[in-house]
Structures are given as C-alpha cells and as structure tokens.
Amino acid sequence: MIKTVSLSKKFNEKEALRNLNLNIKKGEFYCMLGPNGAGKTTTLKLLSGLLRPAKGKIYIGGVNITLNPEEAKKKIGFIPDTPFVYENLTADEFLNFIGNIFGVEKKLLKRKIDYYLDIFGLTEYKDHLLREYSHGMKQKIVYISSFIHNPEVLLVDEPLVGLDPQAIHLIKKMLKEESKRGLTILMCTHILYIAEELADRIGILAGGKLIAEGTLKELSENMNKLSLEEIFLSLTRNSVYD
Amino acid sequence: MINFIRQRYQAASNILSIYFASHPLRLTTIFLSMNMAVLIVYAAIWAGFRFLIGLGGMGSVIISHLFYLLFFIMFFMVALSFAILYYNLSFRSKETKFLVNLPIKSRKISFLKFIESSVLAGWIPLAGFIIFIAVYSNINNLTPFMSLFSFVCIMPFLIIASAIGYLLCITILKFMNLKKGFVVICVLLLAAVLFYRYHKTSGNNILYLLSEEIIFFKISKLWFLPFSWAPWAIVHTENGNLLRAGVFLINLWSLSLLMLSLIYTYGGKVFRDLFFKYSLPAHKRSYHKNYLDKIFFLRIFPVKIANFILKDIKMFIREPVLWTQFLIFFGLLFFYFVNLQKFSYNLLSDVWKNLITFLNAFSVLCISSALTIRFVFPQWSMEGKNYWILKLSPVKVRDILTAKFILSFSALTFISMFLILLSDKMLGLKSGFMLLTAFITAVSIFSLTSFSLGLGAYFADFKKEYYLKAVESIGGVITLIVNFSYVVITIFGFTFVNHIFIIRKIPQKDTYMLLVLILWSILSIGSSFALLWIGISELKRKEY
Ligand SMILES: Nc1ncnc2c1ncn2[C@@H]1O[C@H](COP(=O)(O)OP(=O)(O)O)[C@@H](O)[C@H]1O
Ligand SMILES: [Mg+2]
C-alpha cells in the first residue's frame, strides 16, 4: 500500500533522508521510531506530498504521488504533529469543508461528523470557533477530519501530543480497529510504548537512514536483547552524537 | 532596546543568507526588479510633472496644491495602517505573549512595538516620498541640501502620524471594541460628507477646482495642524524663507519627541491593560446554522469551488483585522466624492473633459488597486500554516485559485463598477465615455486581481505566523508597484491617445480608439494569465 524506492530528501545540502525503502502492506500497522531530528516528520511529509522528494519514488496504493498527486491524495489521511486549523471556522464548518474537498456525499458527511464529534466528546462545542479550542481539542478535530473521507492510508505524526487519557485510549482503540478493518497506518513517534502496544512492524530511523526493521519479536531476537527500549538506545546511540 | 534590534537584525540577516544560499538567482531577480520598479515610479512621476508643467499656469497651481494634499493623505494613511499594525503586533502576535512572560518592563515592549509598527507603516510612504522629492528637486533644479532638508522634515512627520495612529488604536480598544470603533468611524466619515454637502460654495468653472475654496486644499494647508508643517517647511525653504521653515521644523521635531516620550512613559500601563483584555479570546459565541451557508451567489458554482469561496468569505468576515482595513478605503472615497460633487464638468472644453474623465477613472483604479493590494494579495499568505490542508487535498491548485479569483474579482468588480458609474454620473459624462471608462475599469480589475493573486502565490510564505505583514513585505511592494504601474500606463496611454485625437481632430476617432482598446485588452489579459501561471507553478513547487 505504501511503497518508497530509494527516497531521499535534502534541505540545503543537509541530507534529512537517505535512500529510504519502505514497503507497507494493506492493513499493516507500521511504527517508525527515531530520536528527534531523525527524519520522521520529513518522511511523512514526503509521503503525503507536502514535500517534494530530491530523489526516489513514492507509491500510495500503487499510484505515484509525484506524477498523479490528486489521485494519490484521495487515499491519504494525514495527522501532523501540530494541529494547524482554520481558526475562524467552527468545528462543524471545518469538517464540512474538509468533507466537501474530498467529495463526501452530503448526508453521509453529516452522519459521520455527528458520530465522530460525539465519540470525541466535542458535540457541545461544534458551533464554536476553532480558535477557542485547546491544543488537544484541535488535535481531535484533525483526527476526525482525516477519518471522514475514509482514507486507505493513514499517516500519523507524534499521535498523542497534548491529548487527555480518555482521548489517548480512544484513539489507540480506533487506530487498532481501523487497521484490523484494512486501513494501512504509518505512525511516527519517539514514544516507545505505543509502538510496542500497537505496531505490527517497527522501523527504526536515525540520521535519515532506516537502520533496523521488523516485528518486535524479530528485532529482539536479532539483537539478543529483551526490551524495545534497549534495542532503540543501542541502535541510535551513535547517530545522536555523530 | 538594543538587544531587540540586534535580535531583529540577526533574524533578518539569517533569513536573507539562507534565502541567498538556496535561491541566489531569484534574490538577484527580485533585487533587480525592485530597482527597475523604482525607475518606473520615478519616470511616471516625472512624466506627470512634465505634463502638469506643460499645462502652464494652471499646472503649477495644481502642483502646489498636490504637494500639500500628498502630505495630508500620506499622514492619514500612515496613521491608519499604523493603528492596524500596532493592534496586530501588540495584541495578536505570539511574540508579545512570549515577551510578556519575560522580565521586561511593559513600557519597553510597548515602545518596541511602536517602533516596529511605525517602521512597517512608514517605509513604503517614505520610499515613495524619497522618489517624489528626487523628481521634484530635479525638475525645479533644487540643491541637494533641499533633499536632505525634506528628509529631516519627513522623519518627525512620520513619527507624528504614527503617534496619531497609536492614539486612535488605543482609544478604540480602550473605550469600544473593534466592531464598534469601525462603525463609529464610518458614521463620523458619513457625517462629515453630509456636513460638507451643505457647506455651499459657488463657482462653476475649472478655476474653482484649483481655488483655495475646496475644503481639502484648505485643510491641508492649515498652519496649526501637524500634517501641514512638513510641506510648509519645505516650501518656505524653497522660497528662501529660512526663518519660517525653521519654525516649522522645530515644531515638527518638538511635537514628535514629545509624543515619543509620552508614549514611552505612559505606554506601559496602557499596553498591559489592553494586552490582558485582548490577547486572550474571551468571548464565546456560537455560529450555529450560519446564514452564510445559504448565499445564493454560491449556488451557481460547482460544490468544489463554492466550498473554497464560502470558506474565504467566512474567514474574512470573522477577522476584524481584515475588514477594519476598509476604513482606509472609505477614507479615500470620502476625499474623492466630496470633491467631485462640487464639480461642473459640462462647462469644460473637450481637452479638459478628456482629462477629467480619465483622471476620474484613474482615481477609481487607484482605489481598486489599493484594495487589491490590501485584500487580494494576502489571499495566499493568509492560508499560512493551514496551507497543509490545501496541499493535502486532492484538488488542483488551479481550482483553488479559481475560487479565490472568482471571489476577489466579483467583489472588486462590484465595488469599482459602482464607483466608476456613480462618479461618471456625478460628473455628467456622456454615455459613450461612460461605456468606455466602465470597460477599461472592468478589464483593469481583471488584470489587477490576476496580478495580485499571481504574485501573492509567488511570494506566499506559509511559515509566517502573521500574514498581514505580507502586504508590507517585499512581495507586497513589488505587487504594489506592478499594479500601480499598470494603472498609470493604462490611463496615461488612453488619455494621451484621446488627447491627440482631439487636438488633431482625427475623423475616424472611434475606430482608432476601438483598435487601441482591443490591443490593450489583449495585452492586459495576456499578462494576467502569464502572472497567474507563474503564481500557480511556483505554488506547486512550494513545500510546506
Ligand atoms: N524545512 C526544513 N529546512 C531545513 N531543515 C529541515 C527542515 N525540516 C526538517 N529539517 C531537518 O531535517 C532533519 C529531520 O527533521 P524531522 O523530520 O523534522 O525530524 P523528526 O524525526 O524529529 O520528525 C532535522 O535535522 C531538521 O533539522
Ligand atoms: Mg517530528
């Protein structure tokens, strides 16, 4: 579902990503771990078409995103690490706007918006401007906005920043369920326990390179180590200080 | 204070060096086109002067009036844009919140914001003024001393204008809110218009237009009001009346220093009060079942496009900072129509009729071009950090541009058609002339909107927190110059062609005019599409 071929990205001579080869199957829950500055956000922005690759190819559901961006973008839901939204729209208006962009049918859209607002506990605020929302509430709105058009691929960057425990629980549950139902998820984080809990497969990114990949079991067998934390620390130690 | 300036300087030089490292070519192009633009403006002003001088005695009267009027208008423009900028930089920006948390005296923050806003509000008028003075002293063979002297006068002039803007801003914020302030100022302007209507004057010929009777000329020369001090000082020096010039100069500097010290001393407390009142969104208001969703106008477009138009309309209406800028526009209109209604067009000779007709179109287009700069150009920068939403959407950039274009173009066409037809009517123009000016206006609005949207897309910076600064940025200035040059070239061209037709008494005047019109329209629309295309392709390349 998500496939990259020797994907690279430079920011003014600085290589943020080097020769990344990913191949994530349909319905797979893939977690990408890495220290700050490893290139996680860069990867997600490349996959969603926010950045242009310096080299390499990206296929989303078989569609090359550089050649056919509109087609590929229909399949993508993206949740950035900071929820920037139109502060002068109400939640309801914002979600309708997004739904219309993706061409969701009107009645279905209304049902979905009401449903998701309800389970995130935002129904009572739906006619308030988003500028009055807190960080966590905006994050919830971004989650809803990426769910309403039924994406085939969900890209999540630092998923749980600023959310309350109920929301974290809810989102973990939702992501798990959706992934079982066939949604392909690529999640980037530096919080290890989430990966342990949710991921089918884990990749470790450091200094713009993918240095290890596999299921939790494979990783720990390869490294003769038990916990993910120890694997992560020993693998990324060099890259942090180089 | 030094610390802040150093920080600003460091930020600017960092950005410039990064930019230069990554796009050396583009920076050079921008630099060159800025220089080109300065030359164009210089040439335009120069041609204008030559033309007026060519008219003989009347021309020089107009020039002397214009000189005062220029300062008068500049004063209010600077004051108003200062008020808007100060409000934003002080009470709406994240930086202020950060500064308030630091152990810095609030009077220092307030003063810093004062300086910052006045630099932002004043630098374009200042640059324009420097060019103007350069032309003025070139044509009148003035010494370099004069240019220097004018510069010494303009500095305190801008400070006083900013201080008036400051007073305006804090009065509105302190005693009303933005909406009420807006309404009050509009009502005041309207009242002034009505008052002036009943202030009857006689005089029905062209000399009336040039006489001291026109109330704006009178006001702009009142010696006891600060906006006239700078032009008085300059005019007195020019005439060798150094003592008087000195008095005005001392007035200017002492008032500006007094105001600066007052703002420095008392600004802190005012700033603190207003900061706590305005920086946190306190009002909770719900927008259930918005009437905007039902606008009929939107039904004619496909959902895909109507969706974006609706969003932009809502964003505009709910952002007071945007629509309070309409005040500048109302101010301009006020100046204009008040003078127009006293005017007797039909008694004029053909040459003057021609001049006045196009001068009127010129004013309307200038107002429209000011509007496009203020409202159309920032359409893209306005998306700001939210641009990821558009960039992720499976919609072609072209469609989003179309939506923005439709909204801006129809709003502007509505306003400017209204203006041109009303002013033509007030002048009593023949229907042929009315049709001509209306057509020119429509095509020009098309071009001005395209230029602003295209260049706005080209220069949009989606990393900026505060998008209204876009107007005062390099891109904004380039667009200003492009739009203004377009208006000047268009109007000068048509006036000139028609002028020649009238003087030479060419028989097939209408046929030739039609030819010129078609040629001009093709050029305008061609260059519009070219700039839009440049904007779109740059936008496609832009990363988030
Ligand atoms: N717009 C940019 N300009 C320059 N460098 C950038 C930009 N975005 C990211 N980088 C650099 O790329 C590297 C990877 O960043 P990022 O992908 O954001 O890391 P993270 O894994 O923490 O999300 C960092 O070293 C960062 O400095
Ligand atoms: Mg990141």
Coordinates of N, CA, C and O in Angstrom, one line a residue, chain A residues 30-173:
Chain A
Y30 N 2.3 0.1 10.9 CA 3.8 0.2 10.9 C 4.1 1.4 11.8 O 3.6 2.5 11.6
C31 N 5.1 1.2 12.7 CA 5.5 2.3 13.5 C 6.9 2.6 13.2 O 7.8 1.7 13.1
M32 N 7.2 3.9 13.0 CA 8.6 4.3 12.7 C 9.1 5.0 14.0 O 8.5 6.0 14.4
L33 N 10.2 4.5 14.5 CA 10.7 5.1 15.7 C 12.0 5.9 15.4 O 12.6 5.5 14.4
G34 N 12.4 6.8 16.2 CA 13.6 7.5 15.9 C 13.8 8.7 16.8 O 12.8 9.3 17.3
P35 N 15.0 9.1 17.1 CA 15.2 10.2 18.0 C 14.8 11.5 17.3 O 14.5 11.5 16.1
N36 N 14.8 12.6 18.1 CA 14.4 13.9 17.4 C 15.4 14.2 16.3 O 16.6 14.0 16.4
G37 N 14.8 14.7 15.2 CA 15.7 15.1 14.1 C 16.1 13.9 13.2 O 16.9 14.0 12.4
A38 N 15.5 12.8 13.4 CA 15.9 11.6 12.7 C 15.4 11.6 11.2 O 15.9 11.0 10.4
G39 N 14.3 12.4 11.0 CA 13.7 12.5 9.7 C 12.3 11.9 9.6 O 11.8 11.6 8.5
K40 N 11.7 11.7 10.7 CA 10.4 11.0 10.7 C 9.4 12.0 10.1 O 8.6 11.6 9.2
T41 N 9.3 13.2 10.6 CA 8.3 14.1 10.0 C 8.6 14.3 8.5 O 7.7 14.4 7.7
T42 N 9.9 14.4 8.2 CA 10.2 14.6 6.8 C 9.7 13.4 5.9 O 9.1 13.6 4.9
T43 N 9.8 12.2 6.5 CA 9.3 11.1 5.7 C 7.8 11.2 5.5 O 7.3 11.0 4.4
L44 N 7.1 11.5 6.6 CA 5.6 11.6 6.5 C 5.2 12.7 5.5 O 4.3 12.6 4.7
K45 N 5.9 13.9 5.6 CA 5.6 15.0 4.7 C 5.8 14.6 3.2 O 5.1 15.0 2.3
L46 N 6.9 13.8 3.0 CA 7.2 13.3 1.6 C 6.0 12.4 1.2 O 5.5 12.5 0.0
L47 N 5.6 11.5 2.0 CA 4.6 10.5 1.6 C 3.3 11.2 1.4 O 2.5 10.7 0.5
S48 N 3.0 12.3 2.1 CA 1.7 12.9 1.9 C 1.7 14.0 0.8 O 0.7 14.6 0.5
G49 N 2.9 14.2 0.2 CA 3.0 15.2 -0.9 C 3.2 16.6 -0.4 O 3.1 17.5 -1.2
L50 N 3.5 16.8 0.9 CA 3.7 18.2 1.3 C 5.1 18.6 0.9 O 5.4 19.8 0.7
L51 N 6.0 17.6 0.8 CA 7.4 18.0 0.4 C 7.6 17.2 -0.9 O 7.0 16.2 -1.2
R52 N 8.5 17.7 -1.7 CA 8.9 17.0 -3.0 C 10.2 16.3 -2.7 O 11.1 16.8 -2.2
P53 N 10.2 15.0 -3.2 CA 11.5 14.3 -3.0 C 12.6 14.8 -3.8 O 12.4 15.3 -4.9
A54 N 13.8 14.7 -3.3 CA 15.0 15.0 -4.1 C 15.3 13.9 -5.1 O 15.7 14.1 -6.2
K55 N 15.0 12.7 -4.6 CA 15.4 11.5 -5.4 C 14.4 10.4 -5.0 O 13.9 10.4 -3.8
G56 N 14.1 9.5 -5.8 CA 13.3 8.3 -5.4 C 11.9 8.4 -5.8 O 11.4 9.5 -6.3
K57 N 11.1 7.3 -5.6 CA 9.7 7.3 -6.0 C 8.9 6.9 -4.8 O 9.3 6.2 -3.9
I58 N 7.6 7.4 -4.8 CA 6.7 7.1 -3.8 C 5.4 6.6 -4.4 O 4.8 7.2 -5.3
Y59 N 4.9 5.4 -3.9 CA 3.7 4.9 -4.4 C 2.7 4.8 -3.3 O 3.0 4.2 -2.3
I60 N 1.5 5.3 -3.5 CA 0.5 5.2 -2.4 C -0.7 4.4 -3.1 O -1.3 4.9 -4.0
G61 N -0.9 3.2 -2.6 CA -1.9 2.3 -3.2 C -1.6 2.1 -4.7 O -2.5 2.1 -5.5
G62 N -0.3 2.1 -5.1 CA 0.0 1.8 -6.5 C 0.1 3.1 -7.3 O 0.5 3.0 -8.5
V63 N -0.3 4.2 -6.7 CA -0.3 5.5 -7.5 C 1.0 6.3 -7.2 O 1.3 6.5 -6.0
N64 N 1.7 6.7 -8.2 CA 2.9 7.5 -8.0 C 2.5 8.9 -7.6 O 1.8 9.6 -8.4
I65 N 2.8 9.4 -6.4 CA 2.3 10.7 -5.9 C 2.9 11.9 -6.6 O 2.3 12.9 -6.8
T66 N 4.1 11.7 -7.2 CA 4.7 12.8 -7.9 C 4.0 13.0 -9.3 O 3.8 14.2 -9.7
L67 N 3.6 11.9 -9.9 CA 3.0 12.0 -11.2 C 1.6 12.3 -11.2 O 1.0 12.9 -12.0
N68 N 0.9 11.7 -10.1 CA -0.6 11.8 -10.1 C -1.0 12.2 -8.7 O -1.7 11.4 -8.0
P69 N -0.7 13.4 -8.3 CA -0.9 13.8 -6.9 C -2.4 13.7 -6.5 O -2.7 13.3 -5.4
E70 N -3.3 14.2 -7.4 CA -4.7 14.3 -6.9 C -5.2 12.9 -6.6 O -5.9 12.7 -5.6
E71 N -4.9 11.9 -7.5 CA -5.4 10.6 -7.3 C -4.8 10.0 -6.0 O -5.6 9.4 -5.2
A72 N -3.5 10.2 -5.7 CA -2.9 9.6 -4.6 C -3.4 10.3 -3.3 O -3.7 9.6 -2.3
K73 N -3.7 11.6 -3.4 CA -4.1 12.3 -2.1 C -5.4 11.9 -1.7 O -5.8 12.0 -0.5
K74 N -6.3 11.4 -2.6 CA -7.6 10.9 -2.2 C -7.5 9.8 -1.2 O -8.4 9.6 -0.4
K75 N -6.4 9.0 -1.3 CA -6.3 7.8 -0.5 C -5.7 8.1 0.9 O -5.6 7.2 1.7
I76 N -5.2 9.4 1.1 CA -4.3 9.6 2.2 C -5.1 10.4 3.3 O -5.8 11.3 3.0
G77 N -4.9 10.0 4.6 CA -5.3 10.8 5.7 C -4.0 11.2 6.4 O -3.2 10.3 6.6
F78 N -3.8 12.4 6.8 CA -2.6 12.8 7.4 C -2.9 13.6 8.7 O -3.7 14.5 8.7
I79 N -2.1 13.2 9.8 CA -2.3 13.9 11.0 C -0.9 14.5 11.4 O -0.1 13.7 11.8
P80 N -0.8 15.8 11.3 CA 0.5 16.4 11.5 C 0.8 16.5 13.0 O -0.1 16.3 13.8
D81 N 2.0 16.8 13.4 CA 2.3 16.9 14.8 C 1.7 18.1 15.5 O 1.4 18.1 16.7
T82 N 1.6 19.2 14.7 CA 0.9 20.4 15.3 C -0.4 20.6 14.6 O -0.4 20.7 13.3
P83 N -1.5 20.7 15.3 CA -2.8 20.8 14.6 C -3.1 22.3 14.1 O -3.7 23.0 14.9
F84 N -2.6 22.7 13.0 CA -3.0 24.0 12.5 C -4.3 23.8 11.7 O -4.4 23.0 10.8
V85 N -5.3 24.6 12.2 CA -6.6 24.5 11.5 C -7.1 25.9 11.3 O -6.5 26.9 11.8
Y86 N -8.2 26.1 10.5 CA -8.7 27.4 10.3 C -9.4 27.9 11.5 O -10.5 27.5 11.9
E87 N -8.7 28.9 12.2 CA -9.2 29.3 13.5 C -10.5 30.0 13.4 O -11.2 30.1 14.4
N88 N -10.8 30.6 12.3 CA -12.1 31.3 12.2 C -13.3 30.5 11.7 O -14.3 31.1 11.3
L89 N -13.1 29.2 11.6 CA -14.3 28.4 11.3 C -14.7 27.6 12.5 O -13.9 27.4 13.4
T90 N -16.0 27.3 12.6 CA -16.4 26.4 13.7 C -16.0 25.0 13.3 O -15.7 24.7 12.2
A91 N -16.0 24.1 14.3 CA -15.6 22.7 14.1 C -16.5 22.1 13.0 O -16.0 21.4 12.1
D92 N -17.8 22.4 13.1 CA -18.7 21.8 12.2 C -18.4 22.3 10.8 O -18.4 21.5 9.8
E93 N -18.2 23.6 10.6 CA -17.9 24.2 9.3 C -16.6 23.6 8.8 O -16.5 23.3 7.6
F94 N -15.6 23.5 9.6 CA -14.3 23.0 9.2 C -14.4 21.6 8.7 O -13.9 21.3 7.6
L95 N -15.1 20.7 9.4 CA -15.3 19.3 9.0 C -16.1 19.2 7.7 O -15.8 18.4 6.8
N96 N -17.1 20.1 7.6 CA -17.8 20.1 6.3 C -17.0 20.5 5.1 O -17.1 20.0 4.0
F97 N -16.1 21.5 5.4 CA -15.2 22.0 4.4 C -14.3 20.9 3.9 O -14.2 20.6 2.7
I98 N -13.7 20.1 4.9 CA -12.8 19.0 4.5 C -13.6 17.9 3.8 O -13.2 17.4 2.7
G99 N -14.8 17.6 4.3 CA -15.6 16.6 3.6 C -15.9 17.0 2.2 O -15.8 16.1 1.3
N100 N -16.3 18.2 2.0 CA -16.6 18.7 0.6 C -15.3 18.6 -0.3 O -15.5 18.3 -1.5
I101 N -14.2 18.9 0.2 CA -13.0 18.8 -0.6 C -12.8 17.4 -1.1 O -12.5 17.2 -2.3
F102 N -13.1 16.4 -0.2 CA -12.9 15.1 -0.6 C -14.1 14.5 -1.3 O -14.2 13.3 -1.6
G103 N -15.1 15.3 -1.5 CA -16.3 14.9 -2.2 C -17.1 13.8 -1.5 O -17.7 13.0 -2.1
V104 N -17.2 13.9 -0.2 CA -18.0 13.0 0.6 C -19.5 13.4 0.4 O -19.8 14.6 0.4
E105 N -20.3 12.4 0.2 CA -21.7 12.7 -0.1 C -22.4 13.4 1.2 O -22.1 13.1 2.3
K106 N -23.3 14.3 0.9 CA -23.8 15.3 1.9 C -24.4 14.6 3.2 O -24.0 14.9 4.3
K107 N -25.3 13.7 3.0 CA -26.0 13.1 4.1 C -25.0 12.2 4.9 O -25.0 12.2 6.2
L108 N -24.2 11.5 4.2 CA -23.2 10.6 4.8 C -22.2 11.5 5.7 O -21.9 11.1 6.8
L109 N -21.8 12.6 5.1 CA -20.9 13.5 5.7 C -21.5 14.0 7.1 O -20.8 13.9 8.1
K110 N -22.7 14.4 7.0 CA -23.4 14.9 8.2 C -23.4 13.8 9.3 O -23.1 14.0 10.5
R111 N -23.8 12.6 8.9 CA -23.8 11.5 9.8 C -22.5 11.2 10.5 O -22.3 11.1 11.7
K112 N -21.4 11.2 9.6 CA -20.1 10.9 10.1 C -19.6 12.0 11.1 O -19.0 11.7 12.1
I113 N -19.8 13.3 10.7 CA -19.4 14.4 11.5 C -20.0 14.3 12.9 O -19.3 14.3 13.9
D114 N -21.3 14.0 12.9 CA -22.0 13.9 14.2 C -21.5 12.8 15.0 O -21.3 12.9 16.2
Y115 N -21.3 11.7 14.3 CA -20.8 10.5 15.0 C -19.5 10.7 15.7 O -19.3 10.5 16.9
Y116 N -18.5 11.2 14.9 CA -17.2 11.4 15.4 C -17.1 12.5 16.5 O -16.4 12.3 17.5
L117 N -17.9 13.6 16.3 CA -17.9 14.6 17.3 C -18.4 14.1 18.6 O -17.9 14.4 19.7
D118 N -19.4 13.2 18.5 CA -20.0 12.6 19.7 C -18.9 11.7 20.4 O -18.7 11.9 21.6
I119 N -18.3 10.8 19.7 CA -17.4 9.9 20.4 C -16.2 10.7 21.0 O -15.6 10.2 21.9
F120 N -15.8 11.8 20.4 CA -14.7 12.6 21.0 C -15.2 13.6 22.0 O -14.4 14.4 22.5
G121 N -16.5 13.6 22.2 CA -17.0 14.5 23.3 C -16.9 15.9 22.9 O -16.8 16.8 23.7
L122 N -17.1 16.2 21.6 CA -17.0 17.6 21.2 C -18.3 18.2 20.7 O -18.4 19.3 20.2
T123 N -19.4 17.4 20.8 CA -20.7 17.8 20.2 C -21.1 19.2 20.7 O -21.5 20.1 20.0
E124 N -20.8 19.4 22.0 CA -21.3 20.6 22.6 C -20.5 21.9 22.2 O -21.0 23.0 22.3
Y125 N -19.3 21.6 21.6 CA -18.5 22.8 21.1 C -18.6 22.9 19.6 O -17.8 23.6 19.0
K126 N -19.4 22.2 18.9 CA -19.3 22.1 17.5 C -19.6 23.4 16.8 O -19.1 23.6 15.7
D127 N -20.3 24.3 17.4 CA -20.6 25.6 16.8 C -19.6 26.7 17.3 O -19.9 27.9 17.1
H128 N -18.6 26.3 18.0 CA -17.6 27.3 18.5 C -16.5 27.4 17.5 O -16.1 26.5 16.9
L129 N -15.9 28.6 17.4 CA -14.8 28.8 16.5 C -13.6 28.0 17.0 O -13.4 27.9 18.2
L130 N -12.8 27.5 16.1 CA -11.7 26.6 16.5 C -10.6 27.4 17.2 O -9.8 26.8 17.9
R131 N -10.7 28.7 17.1 CA -9.6 29.5 17.8 C -9.8 29.4 19.3 O -8.9 29.7 20.1
E132 N -11.0 29.0 19.7 CA -11.3 28.9 21.2 C -11.0 27.5 21.7 O -11.1 27.2 22.8
Y133 N -10.6 26.6 20.8 CA -10.2 25.2 21.2 C -8.8 25.1 21.8 O -8.0 25.9 21.4
S134 N -8.7 24.2 22.7 CA -7.3 23.9 23.2 C -6.6 23.1 22.2 O -7.1 22.5 21.2
H135 N -5.3 22.9 22.5 CA -4.4 22.1 21.6 C -5.0 20.7 21.4 O -5.1 20.3 20.3
G136 N -5.3 20.1 22.5 CA -5.8 18.7 22.4 C -7.1 18.6 21.6 O -7.4 17.7 20.8
M137 N -8.0 19.6 21.8 CA -9.3 19.6 21.1 C -9.1 19.8 19.6 O -9.7 19.1 18.8
K138 N -8.1 20.7 19.3 CA -7.8 20.8 17.8 C -7.3 19.5 17.3 O -7.6 19.1 16.1
Q139 N -6.4 18.9 18.1 CA -5.9 17.6 17.6 C -7.0 16.6 17.3 O -6.9 15.9 16.3
K140 N -8.0 16.6 18.2 CA -9.1 15.7 17.9 C -9.8 16.0 16.6 O -10.2 15.1 15.9
I141 N -10.0 17.3 16.4 CA -10.6 17.7 15.1 C -9.8 17.3 13.9 O -10.4 16.8 12.9
V142 N -8.5 17.4 14.1 CA -7.7 16.9 12.9 C -7.9 15.4 12.7 O -7.9 14.9 11.6
Y143 N -7.9 14.7 13.8 CA -8.2 13.2 13.7 C -9.5 13.0 13.0 O -9.6 12.2 12.0
I144 N -10.5 13.7 13.4 CA -11.8 13.5 12.7 C -11.7 13.8 11.3 O -12.2 13.1 10.4
S145 N -11.1 15.0 11.0 CA -11.0 15.4 9.6 C -10.3 14.4 8.7 O -10.5 14.3 7.5
S146 N -9.4 13.6 9.3 CA -8.7 12.7 8.4 C -9.4 11.3 8.4 O -9.1 10.5 7.6
F147 N -10.4 11.2 9.2 CA -11.2 9.9 9.2 C -12.4 10.1 8.3 O -12.9 9.1 7.7
I148 N -13.0 11.3 8.1 CA -14.3 11.4 7.5 C -14.3 11.0 6.0 O -15.3 10.7 5.4
H149 N -13.1 11.0 5.3 CA -13.2 10.7 3.9 C -12.7 9.2 3.7 O -12.4 8.9 2.5
N150 N -12.7 8.4 4.7 CA -12.3 7.0 4.5 C -11.0 6.8 3.8 O -11.0 6.2 2.7
P151 N -9.9 7.2 4.4 CA -8.7 7.1 3.6 C -8.2 5.6 3.6 O -8.7 4.8 4.5
E152 N -7.4 5.3 2.7 CA -6.8 3.9 2.7 C -5.5 3.8 3.4 O -5.1 2.8 3.9
V153 N -4.9 5.0 3.5 CA -3.6 5.1 4.2 C -3.7 6.2 5.2 O -4.2 7.3 4.9
L154 N -3.3 5.9 6.4 CA -3.3 7.0 7.4 C -1.8 7.2 7.9 O -1.1 6.3 8.3
L155 N -1.4 8.5 7.8 CA -0.1 8.9 8.2 C -0.2 9.7 9.5 O -0.9 10.7 9.5
V156 N 0.4 9.2 10.6 CA 0.2 9.9 11.8 C 1.6 10.3 12.4 O 2.5 9.5 12.5
D157 N 1.7 11.6 12.7 CA 3.0 12.1 13.3 C 2.8 12.4 14.7 O 1.9 13.2 15.1
E158 N 3.6 11.9 15.6 CA 3.5 12.1 17.0 C 2.1 12.1 17.5 O 1.5 13.2 17.8
P159 N 1.4 11.0 17.6 CA 0.0 10.9 17.6 C -0.7 11.4 18.9 O -1.8 11.9 18.9
L160 N 0.1 11.4 20.0 CA -0.6 11.6 21.3 C -0.3 12.9 22.0 O -0.6 13.1 23.2
V161 N 0.4 13.8 21.3 CA 0.9 15.0 22.0 C -0.4 15.9 22.4 O -1.2 16.2 21.6
G162 N -0.4 16.2 23.7 CA -1.5 17.1 24.1 C -2.8 16.5 24.3 O -3.8 17.2 24.6
L163 N -3.0 15.2 24.2 CA -4.3 14.6 24.4 C -4.5 14.1 25.8 O -3.6 13.7 26.5
D164 N -5.8 14.1 26.2 CA -6.0 13.6 27.6 C -6.1 12.1 27.6 O -6.3 11.5 26.5
P165 N -6.0 11.4 28.7 CA -6.0 10.0 28.8 C -7.2 9.3 28.1 O -7.0 8.3 27.4
Q166 N -8.4 9.9 28.2 CA -9.6 9.3 27.5 C -9.3 9.3 26.0 O -9.6 8.3 25.4
A167 N -8.8 10.4 25.5 CA -8.6 10.5 24.1 C -7.6 9.6 23.6 O -7.7 8.9 22.6
I168 N -6.5 9.5 24.4 CA -5.4 8.6 24.0 C -6.0 7.1 24.0 O -5.8 6.4 23.0
H169 N -6.7 6.8 24.9 CA -7.3 5.4 25.0 C -8.2 5.2 23.7 O -8.1 4.2 23.0
L170 N -9.1 6.2 23.5 CA -10.0 6.2 22.4 C -9.3 6.0 21.0 O -9.6 5.2 20.2
I171 N -8.2 6.9 20.9 CA -7.5 6.9 19.6 C -6.8 5.6 19.4 O -6.8 5.0 18.3
K172 N -6.2 5.1 20.5 CA -5.5 3.8 20.3 C -6.5 2.7 19.9 O -6.2 1.9 19.0
K173 N -7.6 2.7 20.5 CA -8.6 1.7 20.2 C -9.1 1.9 18.7 O -9.2 0.9 17.9

